[in-house]
XYZ file of C-alpha atoms in Angstrom:
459
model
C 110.023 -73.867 -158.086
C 106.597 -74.058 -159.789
C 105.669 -71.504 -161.534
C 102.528 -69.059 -161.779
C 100.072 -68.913 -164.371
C 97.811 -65.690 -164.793
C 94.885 -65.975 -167.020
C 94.665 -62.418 -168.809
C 92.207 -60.120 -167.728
C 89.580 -59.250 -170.371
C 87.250 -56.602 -169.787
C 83.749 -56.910 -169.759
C 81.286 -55.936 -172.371
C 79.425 -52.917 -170.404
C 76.015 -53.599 -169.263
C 72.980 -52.390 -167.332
C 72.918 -48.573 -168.492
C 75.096 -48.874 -171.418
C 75.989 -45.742 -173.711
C 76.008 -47.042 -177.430
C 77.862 -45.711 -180.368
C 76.379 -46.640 -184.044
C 78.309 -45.788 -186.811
C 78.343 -45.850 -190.831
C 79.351 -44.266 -194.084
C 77.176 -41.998 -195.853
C 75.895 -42.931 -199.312
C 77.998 -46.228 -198.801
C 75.881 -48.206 -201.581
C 76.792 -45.581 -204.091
C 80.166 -44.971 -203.416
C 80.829 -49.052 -203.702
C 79.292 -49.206 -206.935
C 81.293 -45.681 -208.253
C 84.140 -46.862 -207.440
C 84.443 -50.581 -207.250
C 88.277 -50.518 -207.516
C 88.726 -48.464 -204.408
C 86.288 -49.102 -202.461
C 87.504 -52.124 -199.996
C 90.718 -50.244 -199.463
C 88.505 -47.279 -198.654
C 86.691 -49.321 -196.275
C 88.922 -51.384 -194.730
C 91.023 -47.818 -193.817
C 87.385 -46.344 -192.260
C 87.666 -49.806 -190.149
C 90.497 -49.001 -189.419
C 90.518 -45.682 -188.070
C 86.877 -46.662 -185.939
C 88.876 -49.772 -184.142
C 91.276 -47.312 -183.146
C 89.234 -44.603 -182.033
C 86.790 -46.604 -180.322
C 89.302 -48.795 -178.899
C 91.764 -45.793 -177.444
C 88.826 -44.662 -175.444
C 87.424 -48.195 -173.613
C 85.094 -48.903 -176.063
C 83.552 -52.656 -177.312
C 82.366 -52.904 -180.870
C 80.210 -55.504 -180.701
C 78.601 -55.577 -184.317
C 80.415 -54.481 -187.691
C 77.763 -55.024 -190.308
C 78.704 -54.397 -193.464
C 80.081 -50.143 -192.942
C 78.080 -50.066 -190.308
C 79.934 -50.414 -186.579
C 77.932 -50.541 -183.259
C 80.212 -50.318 -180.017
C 78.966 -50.164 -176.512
C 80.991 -47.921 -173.681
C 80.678 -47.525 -170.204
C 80.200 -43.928 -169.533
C 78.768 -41.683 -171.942
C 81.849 -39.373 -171.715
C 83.847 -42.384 -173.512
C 81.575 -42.482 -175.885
C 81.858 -38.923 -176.990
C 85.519 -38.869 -177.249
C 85.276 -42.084 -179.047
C 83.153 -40.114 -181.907
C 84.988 -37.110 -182.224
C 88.226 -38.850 -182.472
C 86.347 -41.106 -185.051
C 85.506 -37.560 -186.846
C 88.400 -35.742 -186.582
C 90.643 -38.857 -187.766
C 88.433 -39.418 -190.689
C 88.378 -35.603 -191.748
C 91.888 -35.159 -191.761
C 92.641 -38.453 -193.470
C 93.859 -37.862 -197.430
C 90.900 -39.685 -199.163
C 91.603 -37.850 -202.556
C 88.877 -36.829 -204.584
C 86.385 -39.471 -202.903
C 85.901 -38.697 -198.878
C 84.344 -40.912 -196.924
C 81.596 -39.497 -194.637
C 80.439 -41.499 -191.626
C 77.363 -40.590 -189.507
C 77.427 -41.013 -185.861
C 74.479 -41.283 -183.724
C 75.086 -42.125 -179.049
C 72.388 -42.933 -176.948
C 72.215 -44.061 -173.607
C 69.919 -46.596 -171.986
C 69.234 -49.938 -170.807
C 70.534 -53.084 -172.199
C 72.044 -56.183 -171.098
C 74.614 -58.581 -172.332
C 73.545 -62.124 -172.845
C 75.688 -65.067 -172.515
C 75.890 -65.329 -176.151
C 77.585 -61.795 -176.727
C 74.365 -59.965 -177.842
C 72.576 -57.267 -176.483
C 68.750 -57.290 -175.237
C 67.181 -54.185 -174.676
C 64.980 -53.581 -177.612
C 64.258 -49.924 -177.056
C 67.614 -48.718 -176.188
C 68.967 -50.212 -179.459
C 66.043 -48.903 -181.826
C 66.540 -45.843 -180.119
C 70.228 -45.308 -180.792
C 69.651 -46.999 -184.375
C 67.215 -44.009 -185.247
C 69.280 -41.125 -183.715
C 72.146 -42.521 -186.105
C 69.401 -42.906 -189.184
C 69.058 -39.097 -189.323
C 72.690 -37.480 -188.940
C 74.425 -36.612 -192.096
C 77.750 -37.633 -192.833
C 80.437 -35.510 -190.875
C 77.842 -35.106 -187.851
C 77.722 -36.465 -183.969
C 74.251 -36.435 -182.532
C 72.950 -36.940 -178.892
C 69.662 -38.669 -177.594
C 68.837 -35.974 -174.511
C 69.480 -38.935 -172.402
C 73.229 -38.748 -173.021
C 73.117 -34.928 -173.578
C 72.541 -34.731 -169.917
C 75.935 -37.331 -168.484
C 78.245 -35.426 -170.699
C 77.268 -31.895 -170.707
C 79.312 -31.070 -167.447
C 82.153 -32.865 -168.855
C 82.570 -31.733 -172.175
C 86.453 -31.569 -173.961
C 88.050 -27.988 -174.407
C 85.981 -26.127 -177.324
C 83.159 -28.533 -177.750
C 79.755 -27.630 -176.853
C 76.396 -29.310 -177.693
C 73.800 -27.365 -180.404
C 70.461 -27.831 -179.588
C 68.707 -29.363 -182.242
C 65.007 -29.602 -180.504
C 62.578 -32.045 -180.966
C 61.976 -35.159 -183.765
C 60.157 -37.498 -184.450
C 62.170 -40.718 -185.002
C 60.543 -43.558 -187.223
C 59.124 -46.466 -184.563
C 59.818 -44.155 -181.413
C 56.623 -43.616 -179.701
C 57.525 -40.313 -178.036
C 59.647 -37.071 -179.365
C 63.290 -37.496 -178.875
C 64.763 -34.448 -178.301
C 68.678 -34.041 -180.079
C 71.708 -32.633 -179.710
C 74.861 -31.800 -182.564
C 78.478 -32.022 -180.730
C 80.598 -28.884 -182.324
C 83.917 -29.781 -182.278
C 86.744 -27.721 -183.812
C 88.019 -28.192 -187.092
C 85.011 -30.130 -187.551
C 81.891 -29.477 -190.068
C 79.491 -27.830 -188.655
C 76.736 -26.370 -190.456
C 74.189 -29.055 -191.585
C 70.842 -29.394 -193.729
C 67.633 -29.883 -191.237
C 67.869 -33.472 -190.377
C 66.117 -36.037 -191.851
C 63.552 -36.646 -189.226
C 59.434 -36.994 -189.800
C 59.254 -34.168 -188.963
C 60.199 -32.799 -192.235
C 58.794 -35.166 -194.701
C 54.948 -34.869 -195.227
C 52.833 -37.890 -193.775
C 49.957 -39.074 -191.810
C 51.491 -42.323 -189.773
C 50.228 -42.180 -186.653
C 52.162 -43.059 -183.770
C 52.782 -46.240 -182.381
C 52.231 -46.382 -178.686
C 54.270 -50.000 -178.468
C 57.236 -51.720 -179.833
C 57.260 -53.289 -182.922
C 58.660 -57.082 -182.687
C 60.634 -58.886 -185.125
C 59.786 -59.272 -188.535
C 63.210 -58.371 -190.066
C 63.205 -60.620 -192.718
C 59.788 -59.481 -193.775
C 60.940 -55.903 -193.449
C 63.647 -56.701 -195.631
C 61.369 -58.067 -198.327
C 59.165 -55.417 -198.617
C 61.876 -53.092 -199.007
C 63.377 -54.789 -201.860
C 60.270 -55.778 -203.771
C 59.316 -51.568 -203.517
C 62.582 -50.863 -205.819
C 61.133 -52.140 -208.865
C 57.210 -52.815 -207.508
C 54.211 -50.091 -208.105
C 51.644 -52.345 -206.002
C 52.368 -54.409 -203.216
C 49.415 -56.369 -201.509
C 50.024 -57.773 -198.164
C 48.211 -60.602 -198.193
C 47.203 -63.358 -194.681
C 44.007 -63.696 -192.484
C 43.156 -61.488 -189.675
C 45.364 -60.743 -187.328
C 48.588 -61.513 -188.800
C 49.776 -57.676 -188.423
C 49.531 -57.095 -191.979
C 48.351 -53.205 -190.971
C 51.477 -52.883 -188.520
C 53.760 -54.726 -190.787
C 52.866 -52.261 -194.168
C 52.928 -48.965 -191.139
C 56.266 -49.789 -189.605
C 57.730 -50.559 -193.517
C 56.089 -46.984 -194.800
C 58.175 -45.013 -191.844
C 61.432 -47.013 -192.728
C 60.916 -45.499 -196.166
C 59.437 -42.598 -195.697
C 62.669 -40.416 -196.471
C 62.674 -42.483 -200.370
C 59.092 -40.305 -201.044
C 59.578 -36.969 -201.462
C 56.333 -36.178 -201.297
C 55.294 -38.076 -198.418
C 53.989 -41.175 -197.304
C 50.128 -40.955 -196.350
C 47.669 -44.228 -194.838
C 44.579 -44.527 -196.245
C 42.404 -46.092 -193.596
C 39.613 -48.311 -195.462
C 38.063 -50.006 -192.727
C 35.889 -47.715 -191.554
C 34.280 -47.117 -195.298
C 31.560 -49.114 -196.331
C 30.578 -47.400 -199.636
C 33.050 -47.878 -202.160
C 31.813 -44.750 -204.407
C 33.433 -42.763 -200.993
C 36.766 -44.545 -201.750
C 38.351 -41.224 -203.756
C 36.740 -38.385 -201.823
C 38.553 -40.223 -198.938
C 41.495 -40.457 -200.291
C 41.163 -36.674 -201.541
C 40.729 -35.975 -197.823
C 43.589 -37.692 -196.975
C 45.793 -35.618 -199.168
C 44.175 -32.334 -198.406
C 42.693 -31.993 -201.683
C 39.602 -30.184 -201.076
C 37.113 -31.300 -203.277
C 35.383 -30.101 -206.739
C 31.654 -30.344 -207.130
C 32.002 -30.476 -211.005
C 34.931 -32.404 -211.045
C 35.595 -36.215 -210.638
C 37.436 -37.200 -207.099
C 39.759 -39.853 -209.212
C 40.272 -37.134 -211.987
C 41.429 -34.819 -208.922
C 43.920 -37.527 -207.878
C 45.413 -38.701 -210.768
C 46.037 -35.553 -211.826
C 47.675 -34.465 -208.540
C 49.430 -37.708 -208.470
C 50.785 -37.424 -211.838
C 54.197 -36.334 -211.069
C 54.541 -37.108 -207.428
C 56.960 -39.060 -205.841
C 54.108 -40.643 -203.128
C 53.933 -43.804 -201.239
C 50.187 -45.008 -200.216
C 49.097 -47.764 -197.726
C 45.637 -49.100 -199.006
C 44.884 -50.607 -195.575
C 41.785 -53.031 -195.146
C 40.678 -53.503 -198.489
C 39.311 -56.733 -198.488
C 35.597 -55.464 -198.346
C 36.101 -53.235 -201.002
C 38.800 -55.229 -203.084
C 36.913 -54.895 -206.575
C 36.495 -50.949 -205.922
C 39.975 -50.399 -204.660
C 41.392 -52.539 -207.767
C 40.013 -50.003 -210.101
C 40.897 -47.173 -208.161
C 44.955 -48.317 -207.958
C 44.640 -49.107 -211.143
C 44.017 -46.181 -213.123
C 46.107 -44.299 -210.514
C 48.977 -45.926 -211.705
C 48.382 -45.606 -215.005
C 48.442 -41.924 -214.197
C 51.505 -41.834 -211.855
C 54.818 -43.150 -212.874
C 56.469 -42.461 -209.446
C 53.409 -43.361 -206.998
C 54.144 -47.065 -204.910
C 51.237 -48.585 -202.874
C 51.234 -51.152 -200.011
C 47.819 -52.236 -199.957
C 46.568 -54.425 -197.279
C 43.903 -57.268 -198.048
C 43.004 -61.256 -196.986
C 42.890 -61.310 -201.230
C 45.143 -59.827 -204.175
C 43.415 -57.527 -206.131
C 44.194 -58.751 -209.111
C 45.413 -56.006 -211.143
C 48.452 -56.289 -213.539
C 51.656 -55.349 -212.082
C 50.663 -56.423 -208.777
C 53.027 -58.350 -206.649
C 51.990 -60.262 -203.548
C 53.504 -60.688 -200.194
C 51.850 -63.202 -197.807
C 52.635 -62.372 -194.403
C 53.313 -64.880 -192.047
C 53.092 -66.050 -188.095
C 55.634 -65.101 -185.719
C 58.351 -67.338 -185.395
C 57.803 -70.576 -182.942
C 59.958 -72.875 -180.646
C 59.229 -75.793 -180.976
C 57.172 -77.424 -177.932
C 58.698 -80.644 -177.415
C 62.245 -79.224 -177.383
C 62.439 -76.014 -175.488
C 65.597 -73.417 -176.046
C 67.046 -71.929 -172.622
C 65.420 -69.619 -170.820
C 67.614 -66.926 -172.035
C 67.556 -68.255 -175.790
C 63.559 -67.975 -175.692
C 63.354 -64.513 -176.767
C 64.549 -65.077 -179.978
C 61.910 -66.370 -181.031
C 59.210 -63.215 -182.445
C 56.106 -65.072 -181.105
C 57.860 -65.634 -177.142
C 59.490 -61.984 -177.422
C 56.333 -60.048 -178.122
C 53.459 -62.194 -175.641
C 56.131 -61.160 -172.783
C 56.815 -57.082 -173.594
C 52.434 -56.965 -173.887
C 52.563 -59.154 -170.723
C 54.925 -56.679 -169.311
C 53.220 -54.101 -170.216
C 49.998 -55.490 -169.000
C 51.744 -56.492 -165.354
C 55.201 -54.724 -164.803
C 56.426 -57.216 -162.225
C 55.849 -59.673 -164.960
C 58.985 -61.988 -166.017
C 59.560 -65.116 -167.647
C 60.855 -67.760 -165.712
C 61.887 -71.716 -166.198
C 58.282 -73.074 -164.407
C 56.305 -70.764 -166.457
C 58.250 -70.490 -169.941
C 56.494 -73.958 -171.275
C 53.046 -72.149 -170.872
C 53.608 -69.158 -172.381
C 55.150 -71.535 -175.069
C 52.336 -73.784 -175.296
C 50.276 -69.992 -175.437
C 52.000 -68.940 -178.371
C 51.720 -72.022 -180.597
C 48.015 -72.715 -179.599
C 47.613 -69.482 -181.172
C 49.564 -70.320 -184.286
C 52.107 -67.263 -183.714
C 49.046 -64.446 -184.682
C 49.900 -61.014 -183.123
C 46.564 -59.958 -182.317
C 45.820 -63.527 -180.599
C 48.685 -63.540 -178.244
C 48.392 -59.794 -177.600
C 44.629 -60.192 -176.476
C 46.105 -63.473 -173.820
C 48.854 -61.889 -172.691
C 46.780 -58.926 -171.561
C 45.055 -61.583 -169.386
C 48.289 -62.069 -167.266
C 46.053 -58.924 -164.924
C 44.239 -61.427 -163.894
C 45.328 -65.053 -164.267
C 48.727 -66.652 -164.404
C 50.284 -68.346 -167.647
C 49.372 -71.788 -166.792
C 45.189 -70.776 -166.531
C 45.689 -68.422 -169.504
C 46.823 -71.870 -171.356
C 44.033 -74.209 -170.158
C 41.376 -71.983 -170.671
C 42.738 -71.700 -174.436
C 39.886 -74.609 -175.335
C 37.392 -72.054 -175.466
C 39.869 -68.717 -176.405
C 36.876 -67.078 -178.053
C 35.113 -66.889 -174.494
C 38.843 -65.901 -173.204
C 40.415 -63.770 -175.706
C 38.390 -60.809 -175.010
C 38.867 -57.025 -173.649
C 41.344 -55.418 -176.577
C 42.242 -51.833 -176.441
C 39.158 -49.565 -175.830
C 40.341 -47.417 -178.717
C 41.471 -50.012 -180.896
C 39.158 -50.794 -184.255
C 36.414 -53.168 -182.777
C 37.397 -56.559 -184.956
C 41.210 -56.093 -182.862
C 38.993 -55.966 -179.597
C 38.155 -60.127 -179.447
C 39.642 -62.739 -181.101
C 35.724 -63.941 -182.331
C 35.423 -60.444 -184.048
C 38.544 -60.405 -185.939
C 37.528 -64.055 -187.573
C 34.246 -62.361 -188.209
C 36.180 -59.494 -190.045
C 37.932 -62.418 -191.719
């Protein structure tokens, strides 16, 4: 008698409206480098005890980076048991005199699975990402989205705190928070570490920021031991966006805030201080120096600055930076400029195109987005036409879009706002005369990001 295979069933990673757990130790850096004897065995027992919890209740980790574990679940209910399981497990564990803290952010939202195992659904991820950025170690916190699928449903003696409304760095809109109060769990907390606590002026960025880990990365690192940074490139690279999205990643490292200093607008460089003065609240002195005002104020600050636009003032704004840090040990500046200003101590940081497939040998359809260039002329483009998509007969266009415009943000944001009116394939033969084409930018926007002819003037 023949007998019966049966292939084992393996569940499916959840997608679609996916609830997503992200996960990782507080103050994980410092505790490795404390205690470099213990510190794999402490880690490997915090895996240990997430697997399990996350496992037990029909979870997927998908991602273990470093301390750092991001699992996917199908309801949002799962999801919560999954983190105070997580908690209580970890609390009553015997550490010694070295606990391990984890903080634990859910969010629910839309993402799917690709065929290679990873997630797309830029917005959900960020947004889950951030939520998890703020917690303290010991605490479970909510997006509102998720709030609302588990509040009926909540396990004997937990209840949700209300924690209002943050700002989260990169979210365009408020996200309003929850803490889950479980018992025998910490509850009391310090505010959390939102924007809305640390004193700045970033404004907020109505769309998504693409890509650009690596240079993210970078700029990080180089800050540790940098006072001046210059972002260096031509127009329209995204220096401004780059040195923005890099200041709210850091923002918590300043104590005294991170503030932009907008220099495009000024075309006298004697105004350079009393605008800066303004742009700390400082009101001004009329017997007093502006730069004796701020490097006096800046003396013992811990302050991060974004110079931004300085390349038609760069002689003005090199003296400037440079007697301020003379006068402030703790201050950092990003500074934004098509030159270095040339000052000692100054490190430079070219920023580059957005990453490009190559023409001649296109990726799948599904492998496309990958690539920063492809990923951010279809979210404009989808933002410009919401039926929008990217499909196999129109992917080598959009392609051939992206690399006739050398990968430049602005450029490709400017042509795939033309997807209103024209399909991919006209927006890429009328590329021959782009300055004619690349036209109507944001009404609001500054004027040289309105045309692609006006930001090569700028340049």
């Amino acid at each position: 008698m023949q007998s019966l295979h049966y292939e084992p069933l393996i569940p499916s990673l959840p997608t679609g409206t996916v609830t997503f757990l992200f996960t990782d130790i507080e103050g994980s850096t410092k505790l490795a480098r404390e205690q470099p004897d213990r510190w794999e065995t402490l880690r490997a027992r915090h895996h240990a005890i997430l697997y399990e919890a996350i496992g037990t209740n029909k979870g997927f980790v998908f991602q273990v980076i470093g301390d750092q574990f991001c699992a996917a679940f199908h309801t949002a209910e799962d999801a919560l048991h999954a983190a105070i399981k997580s908690q209580t497990d970890l609390y009553s564990e015997p550490w010694g005199n070295v606990p391990v803290k984890v903080r634990m952010g859910i969010h629910t939202g839309k993402a799917e699975i690709q065929d290679n195992g990873e997630y797309e659904g830029y917005l959900t991820l960020c947004c889950v990402q951030r939520v998890m950025s703020v917690v303290y170690g010991g605490q479970v916190l909510l997006s509102n989205s998720t709030a609302e699928l588990v509040r009926a449903e909540l396990p004997q003696g937990v209840f949700l705190l209300d924690l209002k409304e943050h700002q989260l760095k990169g979210l365009p809109n408020p996200e309003h928070l929850w803490q889950v109060v479980a018992p025998g769990l910490q509850q009391d907390f310090p505010s959390l570490q939102s924007l809305n606590d640390i004193p700045n002026n970033l404004p907020l960025q109505l769309t998504s920021f693409i890509g650009r880990e690596k240079e993210l990365g970078d700029i990080k690192r180089l800050l540790t031991d940098t006072h001046l940074l210059t972002l260096t490139g031509p127009g329209g690279t995204g220096k401004s966006r780059l040195s923005l999205q890099a200041a709210a990643d850091l923002l918590h490292n300043f104590l005294n805030g991170v503030w932009l200093v907008e220099l495009a607008p000024v075309s006298d460089a004697s105004v350079i201080p009393a605008t800066m003065l303004g742009v700390l609240n400082l009101p001004a002195e009329k017997y007093r120096p502006a730069i004796n005002m701020l490097c006096d104020y800046l003396h013992n600050k811990e302050i991060l600055l974004i110079l931004d636009n300085c390349e038609h003032l760069v002689e003005a704004c090199a003296l400037l930076v440079d007697s301020l840090l003379h006068a402030s040990p703790n201050l950092r500046i990003i500074a934004s400029s098509r030159e270095a200003l040339g000052i000692a101590g100054e490190v430079c940081y070219r920023v580059p195109s957005l990453g490009l497939p190559a023409l001649n040998h296109l990726p799948q359809l599904e492998l496309l987005s990958q690539y920063e260039a492809v990923r951010l002329f279809i979210e404009r483009a989808c933002a410009a036409l919401p039926d929008f998509h990217i499909t196999n007969e129109n992917a080598p266009a959009v392609v051939q879009i992206c690399r006739r415009l050398d990968g430049i943000p602005l450029a490709i944001e400017l042509a795939a706002a033309k997807v209103r009116a024209l399909s991919v394939d006209q927006i890429a033969k009328r590329l021959d005369d782009r300055f004619r084409l690349l036209t109507g930018g944001s009404r609001t926007a500054l004027e040289r990001h309105r045309t692609l002819r006006a930001m090569l003037d700028w340049s």
